[in-house]
Amino acid sequence: MKKLLLVLGLGIFLSSCNSEDKQAADLLVYNAKVYTVNPDFKIAEAFVVKDGKFLATGTADALKKKYKAKENLDVGGKAVFPGFIDAHAHFFGLGLQQQKVDLTGTKSFEEVVQRIVDFQEERNADFITGRGWDQNDWEVKEFPIKDTLDQLFPDTPIAITRIDGHALLANQAALDLAGITTETPFEGGDIEQKNGELTGILVDNPMGLIGNAQSAPSREEQITALLEAQEICFSYGLTTVDDAGINKSTIELIDSLQQAGELKIRIYAMLSNTEENLDHYLDKDPIKTDRLNVRSVKFYGDGALGSRGAALKEEYSDRPGHFGALLSSPEEFKKTAERVANSKFQLNTHAIGDSANHLVLETYDRLLQDREDRRWRIEHSQVIDEEDFKYFSKNIIPSVQPTHATSDMYWAEDRLGEERIKGAYAYKKLLGQAGVLPLGTDFPVEKVSPFLTFYAATARQDTDQFPEGGFMKEQALSREETLKGMTIWAAYANFEEDEKGSIEAGKFADFIILDKNIMEIDEQEIPEVKVLETYVNGEKVN
């Protein structure tokens, strides 16, 4: 009996010691298929989180022996991924869009008008704004004119922006408010006229005249916009978003909401190219907190291909004599680029057409010859002349949005012709040259869903499985490449690869659990994948 009591006592003592020897943790996630996206692209079974960071990965048995977690999460064999990073989007714009008339998916101008009428009956706005129409989706693939809006809303200003944000239709009330006439001077874009009269269509730079005539959203409206955008992004598994062009006031509001714990999503902010922004930030160090990174300048090189604003070396195939336009002179761009080169900031330039890309790439190459690891980015890198691919590298990074290819494929060759299209949406070739390829959506130009990004990158089809075999399928990415583009490569483009983009010890515990495994399921199922749970810093946020 004494021996039995001795054995039992020793067992209890050893059990107590083992428990005390275990390291404390906050969360153990197990029974999972964890895509770590580490350098070996290792798949793990479990991981541990402490103080908002990943502590270790491995097997459930090994981690349970070493760590005692406050919470144990059995995910039932589901796939777990690093939180997705959208490398190019308009986060604040997405939030503001929720307060405007939604014109995405309209199949005719008549449908656009009806949505405006329905919106106004509900809201009774003093100035009606909206976004999302695309004449390329209509039977008559021409820019609309303002006549119908003038008749229905003679006293209420209306400004509705094309899906790409590079053209808008304004009614006469809005044009009058902005002081726009047939004699209004402009550079970089167009104020369209027919038979000596305004059509209401403004392209690129002149759109700012309408913007200046509108009252800015209130602080309350801005806060609501940011919080609504966060909710949408978390629902799709986005834990970091690169906001491509925002101002000092918005950045300061984001920072204050993050510091207060209301805005938990991480934001990489590109400064809009304004004198106020450049004067305030460029002489200082970049701003970096756990959730905010302000270290880059967004410059618009040209317009968009859909509105024929992209600057091309040769004329548009479907509009002889038209070449698109740069939105600033080459001299102005080079001056800004040199100013940024002499700071600690990145330069991220919107370039769609091959002419704009050539200017940007050549300027980058010249300025970065003796400057290593600056990671300047070409946002979109959409139409590249064969001779210009050589400029891309890990220091001159192409940042692309795969759903642009599957949205534009219906008309892109009409704009470019069969030879020039070969250098467009060339993601595989860009990756081969640069070695990294951050992926984004450009939402709200495209839908927020990263699963549409994943599908467009790999299948090169729309959700109707068109075209058969895929659009320029030789430029498709593999699933592994696509996942890297939405995680670790996007983090690299933000100078954040040491803190996010993979499930590795020491990095922020940003991860998502999916209902289906995007790395294994049939390709056609990918667009319908759902996010079951989203975590930021180990905290469940969705």
XYZ file of C-alpha atoms in Angstrom:
542
model
C 0.000 0.000 0.000
C 2.818 2.413 0.853
C 4.482 1.659 -2.501
C 1.183 2.326 -4.342
C 0.714 5.677 -2.604
C 4.323 6.572 -3.398
C 3.833 5.793 -7.109
C 0.579 7.782 -7.254
C 2.166 10.735 -5.487
C 5.149 10.687 -7.818
C 2.814 10.601 -10.849
C 0.849 13.585 -9.612
C 4.103 15.447 -8.899
C 5.506 14.735 -12.370
C 2.218 15.698 -14.028
C 2.273 18.978 -12.131
C 5.854 19.620 -13.165
C 5.078 18.842 -16.814
C 2.160 21.268 -16.760
C 4.259 23.969 -15.154
C 7.073 23.393 -17.664
C 4.790 24.126 -20.610
C 5.049 27.567 -22.145
C 1.971 29.767 -21.890
C 0.154 30.664 -25.117
C -3.081 32.356 -26.056
C -4.341 30.149 -28.879
C -3.620 26.729 -30.346
C -5.097 26.059 -33.789
C -5.007 22.397 -34.738
C -6.551 19.690 -36.934
C -5.896 22.042 -39.848
C -4.165 22.100 -43.204
C -2.011 25.182 -42.665
C -0.418 26.754 -45.742
C 2.430 28.577 -44.018
C 3.771 30.175 -47.250
C 7.209 30.039 -45.666
C 10.289 29.786 -47.959
C 9.731 26.036 -48.327
C 5.969 26.440 -48.790
C 5.542 24.031 -45.898
C 2.132 22.687 -44.896
C 1.648 22.296 -41.145
C -1.016 20.700 -38.977
C -1.152 23.270 -36.188
C 0.242 26.535 -34.846
C 0.385 28.495 -31.613
C -0.302 32.209 -31.053
C 0.856 34.415 -28.181
C 0.601 38.186 -27.731
C -0.785 38.648 -31.225
C 2.027 36.792 -33.007
C 2.678 33.293 -34.273
C 4.808 31.422 -31.757
C 5.379 28.099 -33.502
C 4.053 25.739 -36.184
C 4.122 21.969 -36.273
C 2.057 18.933 -35.348
C -0.730 19.147 -32.811
C 0.901 16.541 -30.561
C 4.239 18.311 -30.469
C 2.717 21.728 -29.820
C 0.365 20.446 -27.114
C 3.320 18.916 -25.286
C 5.239 22.181 -25.360
C 2.531 24.834 -24.954
C -0.457 25.366 -22.689
C -2.939 27.582 -24.542
C -5.831 29.528 -23.062
C -7.927 28.539 -26.087
C -7.743 25.467 -28.322
C -9.367 25.746 -31.748
C -10.138 22.559 -33.676
C -10.862 23.656 -37.256
C -12.055 20.239 -38.395
C -9.479 19.695 -41.102
C -10.178 22.995 -42.878
C -7.549 24.899 -44.836
C -5.891 27.826 -43.054
C -3.970 30.569 -44.855
C -2.101 33.734 -43.942
C -4.429 36.727 -43.960
C -4.786 37.950 -47.537
C -3.152 41.222 -48.564
C -4.760 43.287 -51.327
C -1.760 44.990 -52.926
C -3.791 47.632 -54.764
C -7.230 48.822 -53.746
C -9.175 51.880 -52.674
C -10.215 51.082 -49.115
C -11.576 54.508 -48.189
C -13.225 54.764 -51.605
C -14.973 51.435 -51.036
C -16.439 52.765 -47.812
C -17.596 56.009 -49.395
C -19.128 54.001 -52.256
C -21.560 52.451 -49.768
C -23.090 55.924 -49.393
C -23.557 56.412 -53.151
C -25.702 54.907 -55.889
C -24.206 51.594 -56.999
C -24.060 51.340 -60.796
C -21.943 48.198 -61.113
C -23.327 45.487 -63.347
C -25.715 47.762 -65.247
C -26.424 46.434 -68.749
C -27.696 49.668 -70.299
C -27.821 53.398 -69.691
C -31.556 53.017 -69.061
C -30.727 50.763 -66.108
C -28.248 53.371 -64.855
C -30.962 56.024 -64.927
C -33.427 53.782 -63.101
C -30.958 53.097 -60.317
C -30.406 56.833 -59.904
C -34.168 57.440 -59.736
C -34.600 54.677 -57.140
C -31.666 55.967 -55.097
C -32.982 59.517 -55.051
C -36.458 58.429 -54.015
C -34.878 56.816 -50.957
C -32.124 59.329 -50.129
C -33.251 62.726 -51.516
C -29.603 63.784 -51.852
C -28.571 67.372 -52.570
C -25.840 66.100 -54.928
C -26.217 62.609 -56.392
C -22.985 60.670 -56.857
C -22.397 57.108 -57.923
C -19.906 54.770 -59.503
C -19.728 51.618 -61.540
C -21.180 52.065 -65.042
C -19.258 50.608 -67.969
C -20.365 51.321 -71.522
C -18.437 48.269 -72.693
C -21.094 46.117 -70.990
C -23.950 47.757 -72.911
C -25.381 46.899 -76.305
C -24.433 50.402 -77.469
C -20.784 50.589 -76.420
C -20.501 54.363 -76.412
C -20.190 56.951 -73.681
C -23.649 58.139 -72.546
C -24.747 61.774 -72.747
C -26.415 63.898 -70.108
C -29.744 64.728 -71.817
C -31.926 62.251 -69.913
C -30.423 63.272 -66.566
C -30.990 66.935 -67.442
C -34.671 66.250 -68.059
C -35.225 64.158 -64.918
C -33.030 66.183 -62.571
C -32.833 69.760 -63.850
C -31.972 71.213 -60.426
C -30.092 68.383 -58.695
C -26.398 67.979 -59.588
C -25.427 64.447 -60.645
C -21.932 63.049 -61.180
C -21.630 59.321 -61.849
C -18.205 57.794 -62.331
C -17.230 55.035 -64.726
C -16.174 51.730 -63.176
C -12.445 52.503 -63.601
C -12.700 55.932 -61.963
C -11.221 57.623 -65.027
C -14.375 59.065 -66.620
C -17.644 60.479 -65.331
C -20.967 61.694 -66.611
C -22.260 64.954 -65.138
C -25.633 66.566 -65.771
C -25.974 70.250 -66.595
C -26.700 71.188 -62.976
C -23.369 69.684 -61.915
C -21.496 71.275 -64.819
C -22.965 74.669 -63.912
C -22.038 74.224 -60.266
C -18.449 73.466 -61.302
C -18.360 76.309 -63.818
C -17.599 74.024 -66.746
C -18.385 75.334 -70.233
C -17.270 74.589 -73.770
C -14.489 77.139 -73.209
C -13.059 75.587 -70.025
C -9.321 74.910 -70.492
C -7.858 71.540 -69.445
C -4.804 69.308 -69.718
C -4.555 65.531 -69.362
C -7.942 64.116 -70.278
C -11.023 65.472 -72.011
C -14.168 67.561 -71.657
C -16.175 65.896 -74.389
C -18.203 67.944 -76.869
C -20.457 67.022 -79.774
C -21.656 69.590 -82.264
C -20.205 72.319 -80.084
C -22.120 71.268 -76.944
C -21.079 69.487 -73.769
C -22.064 65.820 -73.567
C -21.443 65.694 -69.819
C -18.515 63.271 -70.181
C -15.289 64.246 -68.431
C -12.180 62.071 -68.657
C -9.353 62.066 -66.087
C -7.995 65.482 -64.941
C -11.120 67.605 -65.687
C -13.078 65.328 -63.348
C -11.401 67.205 -60.511
C -13.463 70.284 -61.376
C -16.597 68.373 -60.408
C -14.933 67.035 -57.285
C -13.988 70.540 -56.207
C -17.635 71.611 -56.506
C -18.835 68.913 -54.101
C -18.841 69.287 -50.345
C -16.459 66.920 -48.568
C -17.987 64.099 -46.519
C -18.356 64.906 -42.829
C -16.083 63.310 -40.232
C -18.950 61.033 -39.214
C -19.482 59.955 -42.821
C -15.751 59.281 -43.196
C -15.638 57.163 -40.037
C -18.681 55.214 -41.170
C -17.020 54.663 -44.555
C -13.819 53.293 -43.012
C -15.653 50.962 -40.638
C -17.977 49.660 -43.368
C -15.000 49.045 -45.667
C -13.287 47.135 -42.858
C -16.334 44.920 -42.338
C -16.478 44.085 -46.036
C -12.749 43.339 -46.234
C -12.727 41.113 -43.153
C -15.619 39.118 -44.595
C -13.369 38.265 -47.551
C -10.312 37.404 -45.473
C -8.376 40.596 -46.180
C -6.266 41.575 -43.182
C -4.061 44.163 -44.935
C -5.132 46.536 -47.688
C -2.919 48.837 -49.764
C -4.963 52.028 -50.210
C -3.766 53.442 -53.516
C -3.935 57.190 -53.069
C -5.223 58.943 -49.939
C -4.577 62.286 -48.279
C -3.044 63.385 -45.000
C -6.432 63.985 -43.333
C -7.638 60.466 -44.169
C -4.378 58.910 -42.985
C -4.639 60.771 -39.678
C -8.247 59.620 -39.253
C -7.239 56.012 -39.975
C -4.428 56.258 -37.428
C -6.721 57.672 -34.751
C -9.305 54.915 -35.292
C -6.579 52.266 -35.203
C -5.111 53.680 -32.006
C -8.602 53.663 -30.464
C -9.029 50.001 -31.394
C -11.987 50.653 -33.705
C -10.140 50.058 -36.968
C -8.261 46.779 -36.697
C -7.413 46.152 -40.335
C -3.850 46.937 -41.387
C -3.394 49.698 -43.970
C -0.448 50.360 -46.267
C -1.154 53.922 -47.380
C 0.003 55.407 -50.668
C 0.058 59.203 -50.472
C -1.857 60.991 -53.192
C 0.557 63.107 -55.207
C -0.375 66.569 -53.873
C 1.919 69.344 -52.749
C 0.384 69.273 -49.273
C 1.090 65.562 -48.884
C 4.604 65.673 -50.303
C 5.593 68.735 -48.279
C 4.296 67.193 -45.068
C 5.751 63.683 -45.389
C 8.762 63.470 -47.694
C 11.281 65.235 -45.442
C 10.401 62.880 -42.579
C 10.841 59.187 -41.902
C 8.046 56.880 -43.059
C 5.298 56.352 -40.476
C 5.119 52.775 -39.249
C 2.926 51.257 -36.571
C 1.696 47.673 -36.252
C -1.389 48.566 -38.311
C -0.367 51.575 -40.438
C 2.458 51.952 -42.931
C 2.893 55.330 -44.671
C 5.951 55.061 -46.890
C 4.926 55.547 -50.533
C 3.656 58.111 -53.027
C 0.995 57.279 -55.623
C 1.452 59.049 -58.971
C -1.004 58.762 -61.873
C 0.915 58.308 -65.115
C -2.055 58.006 -67.464
C -5.738 57.090 -67.603
C -7.491 53.781 -68.215
C -7.761 51.602 -71.295
C -11.542 51.234 -71.008
C -12.090 54.984 -71.339
C -9.263 55.260 -73.916
C -7.241 57.397 -71.524
C -4.270 55.019 -71.346
C -1.236 56.565 -73.057
C -0.160 54.392 -76.013
C 2.923 54.582 -78.222
C 0.801 54.041 -81.318
C -2.800 55.099 -81.958
C -5.756 53.149 -80.607
C -6.760 50.390 -82.992
C -10.427 51.311 -82.592
C -9.961 55.108 -82.723
C -7.479 56.248 -85.369
C -5.507 59.335 -84.416
C -6.134 58.896 -80.680
C -3.244 57.977 -78.381
C -4.666 58.532 -74.897
C -2.826 60.925 -72.608
C -0.332 61.308 -69.804
C -1.957 63.016 -66.826
C 1.174 65.056 -66.120
C 4.008 66.141 -68.352
C 7.082 63.897 -68.485
C 9.019 66.736 -66.870
C 6.598 66.931 -63.941
C 6.740 63.182 -63.432
C 10.534 63.078 -63.528
C 10.740 65.991 -61.096
C 8.446 64.221 -58.632
C 10.285 60.924 -59.076
C 13.611 62.580 -58.297
C 12.123 64.213 -55.214
C 10.865 60.847 -53.968
C 14.206 59.197 -54.809
C 15.913 61.653 -52.474
C 13.525 60.707 -49.657
C 12.969 57.435 -47.776
C 9.683 56.800 -49.574
C 8.686 54.475 -52.417
C 7.156 55.700 -55.642
C 4.161 53.720 -56.899
C 3.060 54.907 -60.321
C -0.187 54.069 -62.112
C 0.757 53.092 -65.661
C -1.634 51.386 -68.090
C -0.538 52.151 -71.648
C 2.795 51.107 -73.156
C 3.852 54.748 -73.569
C 3.188 55.548 -69.910
C 4.921 52.353 -68.805
C 7.970 53.168 -70.938
C 8.304 56.633 -69.390
C 7.914 55.298 -65.855
C 10.221 52.313 -66.298
C 12.978 54.318 -67.948
C 12.763 56.982 -65.224
C 12.799 54.382 -62.452
C 15.774 52.623 -64.002
C 17.775 55.840 -64.244
C 17.033 57.004 -60.710
C 17.532 53.636 -59.028
C 20.856 52.704 -60.634
C 22.750 53.355 -57.396
C 19.833 52.904 -55.014
C 19.309 49.327 -53.886
C 16.197 47.874 -52.276
C 13.861 50.796 -52.964
C 11.107 48.511 -54.329
C 9.421 51.139 -56.510
C 6.225 49.827 -58.004
C 4.370 50.081 -61.310
C 0.698 49.901 -60.407
C -1.152 47.891 -63.098
C 1.786 47.342 -65.520
C -0.969 46.629 -67.981
C 0.349 47.108 -71.533
C 4.099 46.629 -71.898
C 6.158 46.984 -75.056
C 8.347 43.913 -75.600
C 11.520 45.974 -75.212
C 10.453 47.267 -71.789
C 9.986 44.015 -69.860
C 13.724 44.036 -69.138
C 13.354 46.883 -66.637
C 11.358 44.877 -64.082
C 13.133 43.427 -61.041
C 12.739 43.115 -57.284
C 13.610 46.818 -57.193
C 11.118 47.805 -59.939
C 8.054 45.758 -59.103
C 4.991 45.110 -61.277
C 1.823 45.318 -59.132
C -1.120 43.798 -61.012
C -4.814 43.020 -60.639
C -5.763 39.725 -62.339
C -9.491 40.479 -62.591
C -8.662 43.381 -64.906
C -7.628 40.821 -67.506
C -10.926 38.935 -67.337
C -12.968 42.159 -67.235
C -11.132 43.776 -70.139
C -10.726 40.722 -72.388
C -13.986 41.400 -74.236
C -12.699 44.644 -75.759
C -8.972 44.972 -74.981
C -7.853 43.588 -78.337
C -10.188 46.045 -80.084
C -8.246 48.861 -78.367
C -4.783 47.387 -78.897
C -4.838 45.119 -81.938
C -3.617 41.533 -82.180
C 0.110 42.331 -81.918
C 0.067 44.820 -79.053
C -2.270 42.665 -76.938
C 0.551 40.120 -76.598
C 2.310 42.442 -74.152
C -0.834 43.127 -72.120
C -1.932 41.420 -68.872
C 1.266 39.374 -69.191
C 1.457 38.222 -65.572
C 3.568 35.106 -66.033
C 6.114 37.040 -68.058
C 6.200 39.862 -65.502
C 6.745 37.351 -62.701
C 9.532 35.655 -64.611
C 11.313 38.977 -65.003
C 10.691 40.498 -61.552
C 10.733 37.389 -59.354
C 7.791 38.712 -57.320
C 4.280 39.701 -58.361
C 2.028 41.362 -55.759
C -1.654 40.905 -56.578
C -4.642 43.120 -55.838
C -8.157 43.875 -57.011
C -8.317 47.664 -57.486
C -11.672 47.547 -55.689
C -14.191 49.136 -56.031
C -13.178 49.177 -59.713
C -13.428 45.384 -59.457
C -15.188 43.317 -56.794
C -13.534 42.965 -53.394
C -13.337 39.158 -53.448
C -9.757 37.795 -53.442
C -11.211 34.514 -54.663
C -12.093 36.183 -57.958
C -8.478 37.392 -58.048
C -7.257 33.835 -57.439
C -9.561 32.422 -60.111
C -8.726 35.068 -62.719
C -4.998 34.583 -62.150
C -5.086 30.801 -62.498
C -7.986 30.115 -64.884
C -7.849 33.379 -66.886
C -11.634 33.098 -67.282
C -14.678 34.973 -66.040
C -17.244 33.258 -63.817
C -19.138 32.087 -66.920
C -15.998 30.067 -67.785
C -15.322 32.261 -70.797
C -13.294 31.964 -72.908
C -12.869 28.232 -73.233
C -9.280 27.405 -72.405
C -8.662 30.821 -70.844
C -7.711 34.308 -72.080
C -4.034 34.278 -73.085
C -3.719 31.187 -70.876
C 0.052 31.098 -71.295
C 0.097 34.088 -68.910
C -1.781 32.224 -66.139
C -0.141 31.817 -62.734
C 0.055 28.590 -60.768
C -1.955 28.309 -57.556
C 1.214 28.531 -55.471
C 2.341 31.665 -57.324
C -1.079 33.217 -56.924
C -1.187 32.529 -53.191
C 2.262 34.073 -52.806
C 1.077 37.104 -54.771
C -1.770 37.593 -52.289
C 0.440 37.089 -49.221
C 4.244 37.129 -49.025
C 4.949 38.938 -52.325
C 2.398 41.615 -51.475
C 4.089 41.955 -48.083
C 7.471 42.272 -49.817
C 6.157 45.062 -52.037
C 5.176 46.883 -48.822
C 8.523 46.278 -47.061
C 6.567 44.102 -44.625
C 7.751 40.568 -45.413
C 9.387 40.217 -41.980
C 6.127 40.833 -40.131
C 3.333 39.366 -42.286
C 2.529 37.368 -45.416
C 3.226 33.930 -43.965
C 2.476 31.828 -40.903
C 5.891 31.829 -39.254
C 7.143 32.387 -35.730
C 7.444 36.068 -34.854
C 5.005 37.361 -37.462
C 1.623 38.926 -36.788
C -1.019 36.268 -36.204
C -3.171 37.248 -39.166
C -4.855 34.172 -40.625
C -8.080 32.951 -42.191
C -10.052 29.721 -42.252
C -11.831 28.797 -45.503
C -14.779 26.519 -46.134
C -12.980 24.937 -49.111
C -9.309 24.550 -49.960
C -8.475 26.856 -52.866
C -5.275 24.895 -53.487
C -7.092 21.622 -54.138
C -10.710 22.127 -55.238
C -11.850 22.193 -58.843
C -10.884 25.488 -60.441
C -14.495 26.429 -61.192
C -15.401 26.267 -57.472
C -12.862 28.901 -56.421
C -15.047 32.016 -56.960
C -17.646 30.693 -54.505
C -15.248 29.929 -51.638
C -16.290 31.499 -48.332
C -14.251 32.754 -45.386
C -15.372 31.038 -42.197
C -13.252 33.105 -39.804
C -10.762 35.964 -40.049
C -8.146 36.693 -37.363
C -5.943 39.752 -36.894
C -3.296 39.616 -34.148
C -4.820 36.330 -33.089
C -8.158 38.047 -32.455
C -11.246 36.865 -34.313
C -12.607 39.837 -36.301
C -15.074 38.031 -38.582
